[in-house]
Tab-separated table of C-alpha atoms in Angstrom:
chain	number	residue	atom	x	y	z
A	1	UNK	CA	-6.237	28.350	2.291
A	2	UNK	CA	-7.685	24.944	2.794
A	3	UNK	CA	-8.222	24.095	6.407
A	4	UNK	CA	-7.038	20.582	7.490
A	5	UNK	CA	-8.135	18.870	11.343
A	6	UNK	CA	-6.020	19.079	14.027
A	7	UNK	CA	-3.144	16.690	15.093
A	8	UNK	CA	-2.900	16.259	11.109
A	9	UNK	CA	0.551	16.936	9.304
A	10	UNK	CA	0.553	17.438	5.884
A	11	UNK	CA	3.209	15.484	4.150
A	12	UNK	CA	1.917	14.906	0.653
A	13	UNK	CA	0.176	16.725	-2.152
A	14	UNK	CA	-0.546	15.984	-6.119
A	15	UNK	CA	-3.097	16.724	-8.556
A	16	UNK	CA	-5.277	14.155	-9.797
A	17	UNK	CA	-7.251	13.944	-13.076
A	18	UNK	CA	-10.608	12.105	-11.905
A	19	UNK	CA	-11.720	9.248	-14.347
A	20	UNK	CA	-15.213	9.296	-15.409
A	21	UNK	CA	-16.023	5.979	-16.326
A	22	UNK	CA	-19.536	6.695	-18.302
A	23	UNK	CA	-17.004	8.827	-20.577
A	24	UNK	CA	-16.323	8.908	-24.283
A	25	UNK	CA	-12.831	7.044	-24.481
A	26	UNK	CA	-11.998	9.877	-26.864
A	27	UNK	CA	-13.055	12.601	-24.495
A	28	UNK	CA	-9.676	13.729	-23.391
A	29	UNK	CA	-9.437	16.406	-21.108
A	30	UNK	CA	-13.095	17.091	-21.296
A	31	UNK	CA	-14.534	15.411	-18.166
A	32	UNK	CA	-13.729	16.776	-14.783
A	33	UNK	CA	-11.108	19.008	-13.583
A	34	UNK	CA	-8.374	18.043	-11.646
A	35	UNK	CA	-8.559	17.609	-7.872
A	36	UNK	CA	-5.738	18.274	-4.651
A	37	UNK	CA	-5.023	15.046	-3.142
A	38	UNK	CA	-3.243	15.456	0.088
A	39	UNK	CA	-1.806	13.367	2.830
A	40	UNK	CA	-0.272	12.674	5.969
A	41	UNK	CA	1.045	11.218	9.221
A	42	UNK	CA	-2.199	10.295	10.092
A	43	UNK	CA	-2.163	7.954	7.577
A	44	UNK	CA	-5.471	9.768	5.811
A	45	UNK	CA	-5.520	10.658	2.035
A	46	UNK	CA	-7.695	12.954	1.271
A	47	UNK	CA	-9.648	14.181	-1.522
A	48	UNK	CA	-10.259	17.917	-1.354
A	49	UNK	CA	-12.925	20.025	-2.339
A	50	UNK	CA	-11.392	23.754	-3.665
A	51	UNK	CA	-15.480	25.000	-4.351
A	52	UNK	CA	-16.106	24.525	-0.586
A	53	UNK	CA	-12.610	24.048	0.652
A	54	UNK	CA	-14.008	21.152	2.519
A	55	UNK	CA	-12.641	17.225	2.201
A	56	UNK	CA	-14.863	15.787	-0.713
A	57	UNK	CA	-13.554	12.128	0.442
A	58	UNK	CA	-11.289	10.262	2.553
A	59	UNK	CA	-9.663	6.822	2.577
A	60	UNK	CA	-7.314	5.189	5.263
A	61	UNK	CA	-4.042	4.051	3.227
A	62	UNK	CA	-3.702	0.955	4.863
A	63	UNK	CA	-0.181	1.236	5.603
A	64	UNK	CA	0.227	3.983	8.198
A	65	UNK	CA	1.901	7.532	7.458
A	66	UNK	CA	2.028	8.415	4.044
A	67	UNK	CA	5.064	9.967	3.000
A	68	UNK	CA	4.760	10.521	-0.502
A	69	UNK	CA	1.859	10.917	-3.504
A	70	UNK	CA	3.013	10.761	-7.078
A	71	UNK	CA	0.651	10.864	-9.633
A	72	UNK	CA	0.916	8.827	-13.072
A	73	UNK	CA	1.976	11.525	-15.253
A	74	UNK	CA	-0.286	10.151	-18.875
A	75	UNK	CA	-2.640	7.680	-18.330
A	76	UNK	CA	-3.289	5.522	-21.233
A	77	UNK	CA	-6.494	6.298	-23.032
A	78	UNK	CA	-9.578	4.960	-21.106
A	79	UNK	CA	-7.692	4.394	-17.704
A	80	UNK	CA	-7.729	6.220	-14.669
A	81	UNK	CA	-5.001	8.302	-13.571
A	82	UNK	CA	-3.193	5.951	-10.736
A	83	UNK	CA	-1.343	7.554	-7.753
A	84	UNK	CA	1.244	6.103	-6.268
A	85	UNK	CA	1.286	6.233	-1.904
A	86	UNK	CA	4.402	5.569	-0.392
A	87	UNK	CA	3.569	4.323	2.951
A	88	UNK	CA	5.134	4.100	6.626
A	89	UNK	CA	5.131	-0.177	6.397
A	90	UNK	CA	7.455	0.200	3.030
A	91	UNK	CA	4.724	-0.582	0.483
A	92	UNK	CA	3.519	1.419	-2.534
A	93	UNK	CA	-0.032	1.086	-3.324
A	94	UNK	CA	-1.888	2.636	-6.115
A	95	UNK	CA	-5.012	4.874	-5.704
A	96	UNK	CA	-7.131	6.321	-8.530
A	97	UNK	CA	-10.107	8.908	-8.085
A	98	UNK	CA	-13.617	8.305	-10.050
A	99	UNK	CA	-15.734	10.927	-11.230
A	100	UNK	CA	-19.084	11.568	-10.527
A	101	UNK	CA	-21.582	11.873	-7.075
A	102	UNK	CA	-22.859	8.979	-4.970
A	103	UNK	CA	-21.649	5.221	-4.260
A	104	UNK	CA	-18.307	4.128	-5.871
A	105	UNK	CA	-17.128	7.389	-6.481
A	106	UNK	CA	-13.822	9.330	-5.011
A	107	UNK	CA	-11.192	7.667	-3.845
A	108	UNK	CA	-10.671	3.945	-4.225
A	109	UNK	CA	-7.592	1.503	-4.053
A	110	UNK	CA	-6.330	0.036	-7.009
A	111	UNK	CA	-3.288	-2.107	-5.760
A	112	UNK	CA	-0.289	-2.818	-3.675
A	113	UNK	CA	2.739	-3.451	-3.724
A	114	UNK	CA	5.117	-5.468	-1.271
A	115	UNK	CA	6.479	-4.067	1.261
A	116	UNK	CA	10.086	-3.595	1.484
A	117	UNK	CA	12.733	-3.723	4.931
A	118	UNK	CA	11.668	-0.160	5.234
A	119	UNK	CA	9.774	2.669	4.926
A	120	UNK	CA	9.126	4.251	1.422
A	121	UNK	CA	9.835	7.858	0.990
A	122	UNK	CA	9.391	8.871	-2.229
């Protein structure tokens, strides 16, 4: 069981393959194992953690509630694995998570697009 914070609702979750970009390009499936992405309401995606069970990093998704996380199913070689956020203003935006410890790692925004006359659901 991973604990969340309260007045959160869980609406979202996917696995995410993080991109290391000091890899090999040919070193598929050898860098670092997947990781829970989850999100909600609060408009919070979160990177989780399942060593510590505690949030590893967080990132606002810029577009209120988050109703639904896909991830790219095959990433070309030497990309990062995008994941799709549908968000409570109607627009998609893509997300990607980046190997490694320190500054410009975990979650990051990749891009977004328009928003339509309505939310986005899945």
């Amino acid at each position: 069981r991973i604990p969340g914070h309260e007045g959160a609702a869980v609406s979202a979750l996917a696995w995410c393959a993080p991109f290391d970009i000091d890899a090999e390009e040919d070193d598929v499936g050898g860098g670092a194992p997947c990781v829970l992405l989850s999100a909600g309401l609060d408009g919070q995606i979160t990177e989780h953690d399942l060593n510590t069970l505690r949030p590893r990093s967080v990132t606002d998704s810029h577009g209120g509630s988050v109703w639904c996380l896909c991830a790219e199913p095959r990433p070309e070689p030497g990309q990062p694995q995008r994941v799709a956020v549908a968000c409570d203003d109607g627009a998609v935006r893509f997300v990607v998570v980046l190997a490694g410890e320190g500054v410009g790692r975990g979650l990051q925004h990749r891009r977004g697009f328009g928003a339509v006359g309505g939310r986005c659901l899945s």
